[in-house]
Coordinates of C-alpha atoms in Angstrom, one line a residue:
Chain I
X223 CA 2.7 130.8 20.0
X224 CA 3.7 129.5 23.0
X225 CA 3.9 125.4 22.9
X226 CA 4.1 124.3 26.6
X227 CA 1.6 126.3 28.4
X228 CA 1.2 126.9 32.2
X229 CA -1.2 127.9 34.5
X230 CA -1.8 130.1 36.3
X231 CA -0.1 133.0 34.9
X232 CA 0.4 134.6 38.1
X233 CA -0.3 133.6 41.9
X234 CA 0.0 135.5 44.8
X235 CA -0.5 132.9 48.1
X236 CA 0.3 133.0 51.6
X237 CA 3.2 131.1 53.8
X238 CA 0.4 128.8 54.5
X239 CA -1.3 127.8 51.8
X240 CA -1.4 124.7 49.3
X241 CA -1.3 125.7 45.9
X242 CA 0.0 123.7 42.4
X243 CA 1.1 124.7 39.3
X244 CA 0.4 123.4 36.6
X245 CA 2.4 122.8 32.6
X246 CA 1.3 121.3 29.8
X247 CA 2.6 120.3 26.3
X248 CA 1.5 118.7 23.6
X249 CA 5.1 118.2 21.7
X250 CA 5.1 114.6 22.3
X251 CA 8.7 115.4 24.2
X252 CA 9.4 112.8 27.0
X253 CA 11.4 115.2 29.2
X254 CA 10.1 118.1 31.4
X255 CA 11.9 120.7 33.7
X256 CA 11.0 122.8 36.4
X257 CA 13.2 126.0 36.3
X258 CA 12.6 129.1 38.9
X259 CA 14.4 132.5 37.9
X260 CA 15.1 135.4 40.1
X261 CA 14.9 138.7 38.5
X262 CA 17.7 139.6 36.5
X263 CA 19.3 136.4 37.0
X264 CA 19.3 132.8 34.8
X265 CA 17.0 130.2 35.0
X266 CA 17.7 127.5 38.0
X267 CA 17.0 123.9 37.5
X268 CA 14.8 122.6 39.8
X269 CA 13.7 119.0 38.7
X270 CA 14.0 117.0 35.4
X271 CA 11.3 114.2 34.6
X272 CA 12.2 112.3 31.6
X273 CA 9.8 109.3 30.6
X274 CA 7.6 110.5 33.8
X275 CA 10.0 109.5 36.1
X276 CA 12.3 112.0 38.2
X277 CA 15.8 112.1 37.5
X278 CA 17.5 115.2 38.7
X279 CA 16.6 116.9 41.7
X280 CA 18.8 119.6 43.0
X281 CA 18.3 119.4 46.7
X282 CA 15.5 121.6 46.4
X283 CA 13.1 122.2 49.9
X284 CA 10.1 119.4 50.4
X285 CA 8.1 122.0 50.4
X286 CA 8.2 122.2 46.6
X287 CA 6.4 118.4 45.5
X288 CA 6.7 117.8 41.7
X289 CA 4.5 115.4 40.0
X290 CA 4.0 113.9 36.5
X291 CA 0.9 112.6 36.1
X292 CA 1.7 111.6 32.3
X293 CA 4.4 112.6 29.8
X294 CA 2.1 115.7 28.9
X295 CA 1.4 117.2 32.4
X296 CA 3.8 118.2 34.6
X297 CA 2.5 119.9 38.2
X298 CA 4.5 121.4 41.0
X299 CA 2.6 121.1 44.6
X300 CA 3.4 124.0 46.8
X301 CA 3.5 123.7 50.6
X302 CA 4.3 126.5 53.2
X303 CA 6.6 128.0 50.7
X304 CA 8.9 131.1 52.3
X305 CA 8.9 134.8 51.2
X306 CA 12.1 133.9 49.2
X307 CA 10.8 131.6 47.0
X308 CA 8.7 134.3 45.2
X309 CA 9.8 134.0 41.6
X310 CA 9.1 133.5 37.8
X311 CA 8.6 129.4 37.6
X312 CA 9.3 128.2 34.4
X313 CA 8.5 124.4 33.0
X314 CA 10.2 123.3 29.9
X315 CA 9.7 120.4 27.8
X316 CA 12.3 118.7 25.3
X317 CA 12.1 115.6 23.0
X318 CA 14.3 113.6 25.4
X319 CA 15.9 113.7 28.6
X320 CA 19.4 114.5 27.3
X321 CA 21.9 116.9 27.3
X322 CA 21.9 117.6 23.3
X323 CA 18.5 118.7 22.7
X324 CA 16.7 122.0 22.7
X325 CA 14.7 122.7 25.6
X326 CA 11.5 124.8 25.3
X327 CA 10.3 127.1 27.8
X328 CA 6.4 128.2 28.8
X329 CA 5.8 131.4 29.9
X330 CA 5.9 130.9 33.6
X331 CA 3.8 131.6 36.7
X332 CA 4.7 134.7 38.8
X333 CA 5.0 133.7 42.5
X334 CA 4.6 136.1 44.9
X335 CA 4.6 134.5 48.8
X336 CA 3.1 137.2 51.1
Chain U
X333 CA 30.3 120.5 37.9
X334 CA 30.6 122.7 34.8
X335 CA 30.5 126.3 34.9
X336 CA 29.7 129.1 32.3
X337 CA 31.0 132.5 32.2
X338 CA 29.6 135.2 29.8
X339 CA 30.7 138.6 29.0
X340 CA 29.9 141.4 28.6
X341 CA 27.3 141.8 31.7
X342 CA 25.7 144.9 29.3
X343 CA 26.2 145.8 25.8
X344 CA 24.6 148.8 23.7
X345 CA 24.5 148.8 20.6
X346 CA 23.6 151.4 18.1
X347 CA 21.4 150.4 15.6
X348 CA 22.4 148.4 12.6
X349 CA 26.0 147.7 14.2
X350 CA 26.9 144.2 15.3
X351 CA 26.8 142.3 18.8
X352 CA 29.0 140.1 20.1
X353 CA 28.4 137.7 23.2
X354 CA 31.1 135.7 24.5
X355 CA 31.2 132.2 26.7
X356 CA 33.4 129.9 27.9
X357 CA 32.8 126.7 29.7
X358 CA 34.8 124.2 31.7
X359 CA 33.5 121.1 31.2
X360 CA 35.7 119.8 27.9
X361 CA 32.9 117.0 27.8
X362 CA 30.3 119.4 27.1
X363 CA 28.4 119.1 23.8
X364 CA 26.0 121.1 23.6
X365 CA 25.5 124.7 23.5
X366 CA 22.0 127.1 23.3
X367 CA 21.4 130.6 23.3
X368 CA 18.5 131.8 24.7
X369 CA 16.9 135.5 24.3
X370 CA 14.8 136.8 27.2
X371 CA 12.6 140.1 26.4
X372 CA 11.2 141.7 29.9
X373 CA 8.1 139.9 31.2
X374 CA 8.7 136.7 28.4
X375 CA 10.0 133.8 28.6
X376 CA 13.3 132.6 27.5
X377 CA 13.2 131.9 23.6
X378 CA 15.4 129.6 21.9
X379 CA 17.1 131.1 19.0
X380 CA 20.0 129.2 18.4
X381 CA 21.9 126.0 19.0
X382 CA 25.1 124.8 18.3
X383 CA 26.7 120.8 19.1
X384 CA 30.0 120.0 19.5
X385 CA 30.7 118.5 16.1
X386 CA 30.0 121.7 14.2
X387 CA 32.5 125.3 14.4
X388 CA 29.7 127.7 13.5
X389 CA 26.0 127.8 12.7
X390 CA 23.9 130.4 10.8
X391 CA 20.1 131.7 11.0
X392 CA 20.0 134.7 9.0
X393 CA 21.3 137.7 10.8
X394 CA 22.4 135.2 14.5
X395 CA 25.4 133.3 14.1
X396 CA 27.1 131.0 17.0
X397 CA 31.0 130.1 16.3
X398 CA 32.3 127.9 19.1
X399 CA 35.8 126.7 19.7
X400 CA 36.4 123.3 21.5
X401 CA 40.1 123.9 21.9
X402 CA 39.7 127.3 24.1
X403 CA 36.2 126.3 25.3
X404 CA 34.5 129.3 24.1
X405 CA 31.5 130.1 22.3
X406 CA 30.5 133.5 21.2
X407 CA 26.9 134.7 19.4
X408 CA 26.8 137.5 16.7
X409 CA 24.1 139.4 16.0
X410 CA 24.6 141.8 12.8
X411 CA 22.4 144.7 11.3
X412 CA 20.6 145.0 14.9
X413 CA 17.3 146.5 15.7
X414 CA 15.4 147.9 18.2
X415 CA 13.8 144.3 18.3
X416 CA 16.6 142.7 19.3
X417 CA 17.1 144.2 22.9
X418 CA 16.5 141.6 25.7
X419 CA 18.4 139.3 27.8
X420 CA 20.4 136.6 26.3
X421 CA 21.8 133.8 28.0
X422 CA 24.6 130.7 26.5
X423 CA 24.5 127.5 28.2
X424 CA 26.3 124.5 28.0
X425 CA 25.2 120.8 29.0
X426 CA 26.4 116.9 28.8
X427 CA 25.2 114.4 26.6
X428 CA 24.1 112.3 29.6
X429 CA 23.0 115.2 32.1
X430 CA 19.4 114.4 31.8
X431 CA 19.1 117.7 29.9
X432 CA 20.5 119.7 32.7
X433 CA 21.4 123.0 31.6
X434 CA 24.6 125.1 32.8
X435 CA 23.7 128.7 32.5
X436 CA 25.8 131.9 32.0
X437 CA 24.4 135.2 33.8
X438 CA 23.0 137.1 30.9
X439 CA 23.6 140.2 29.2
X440 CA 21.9 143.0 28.9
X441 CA 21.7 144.2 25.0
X442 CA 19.9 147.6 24.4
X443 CA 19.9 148.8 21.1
X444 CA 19.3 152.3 20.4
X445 CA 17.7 153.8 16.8

């Protein structure tokens, strides 16, 4: 069973819509990622919340807006999002926001930007 | 930054034989060192971890052996299966990198009956 769930499972949106995604766990872990992945290639960090506030973003476009509405919930606001961004986007949860401790993935939401 | 390197790209395997994926890091203050396992269409599983303080770690037929002198960890997989083609990807982080994760490319392991 999967412990940090996500919805939706897949979404297929046009280069001018608003959409958000949306990741859940109920761990009790502090710290949540956003990760996108390419086919064939590793997961990418994207931002790190740890005790709902944002510590690492890696210059990633406005057009992706995270938000953590509590240390459960994690969301990720999509804006006029560009053909390249379709991808897997994966959130991930671990106990704390540190560099010694398992992070564990959801199943991800499918992206595709006509 | 640190950087991860993993080798081979591919690997088959015939069945019951042993795997071995190899990774070394730059980063001498890295401490901390997962391996993930991605089937197609899934997402990436934890199997194993390893930290700094510890050589090698067990888990039934998955072992991970690191050495901090070389800055290289390798996994090993014995008596394979079918089951255990997928992705796998190391990583490496720092104890104070807000849990940011260095990732290798993958390899490919197919394992043939």
């Amino acid at each position: 069973d999967t412990e940090v769930t996500q919805t939706p499972k897949h979404l297929v949106m046009g280069m001018t819509n608003k959409k958000s995604l949306k990741c859940e766990q109920h761990m009790g872990h502090r710290a949540m990622y956003w990760y996108k992945q390419k086919a064939k290639k590793p997961p990418e960090l994207m931002f790190v919340y740890s005790y709902e506030k944002l510590s690492i973003n890696e210059s990633v476009p406005s057009r992706f807006s995270p938000e953590c509405p509590n240390s459960s919930l994690l969301n990720l606001h999509l804006h006029a999002l560009q053909p390249e961004d379709s991808a897997l986007y994966l959130c991930a949860s671990s106990p704390q926001g540190m560099g010694n401790q398992p992070q564990h993935f959801g199943d991800g939401t499918r992206l595709s930007i006509l | 930054g640190e950087n991860v390197e993993q080798h081979p790209s591919t690997l088959s395997v015939q069945e019951g034989d042993s795997a071995v994926i190899k990774c070394t890091y730059s980063d001498s203050a890295s401490n901390y060192f997962p391996w993930y396992k991605q089937e197609l269409g899934k997402r990436p599983q934890l199997i194993i971890d390893i930290r700094s303080n510890v050589g090698e770690k067990k888990d039934q037929r998955i072992a991970v052996t690191l050495n901090k002198t070389a800055k290289h960890f390798s996994l090993h997989i014995t008596e394979t299966q079918p089951e255990d083609s997928a992705v796998y990807f190391c990583a490496a982080s720092l104890r104070d990198s807000w849990g940011k994760l260095q990732f290798g490319a993958g390899t490919q392991v197919v394992v043939t009956p």
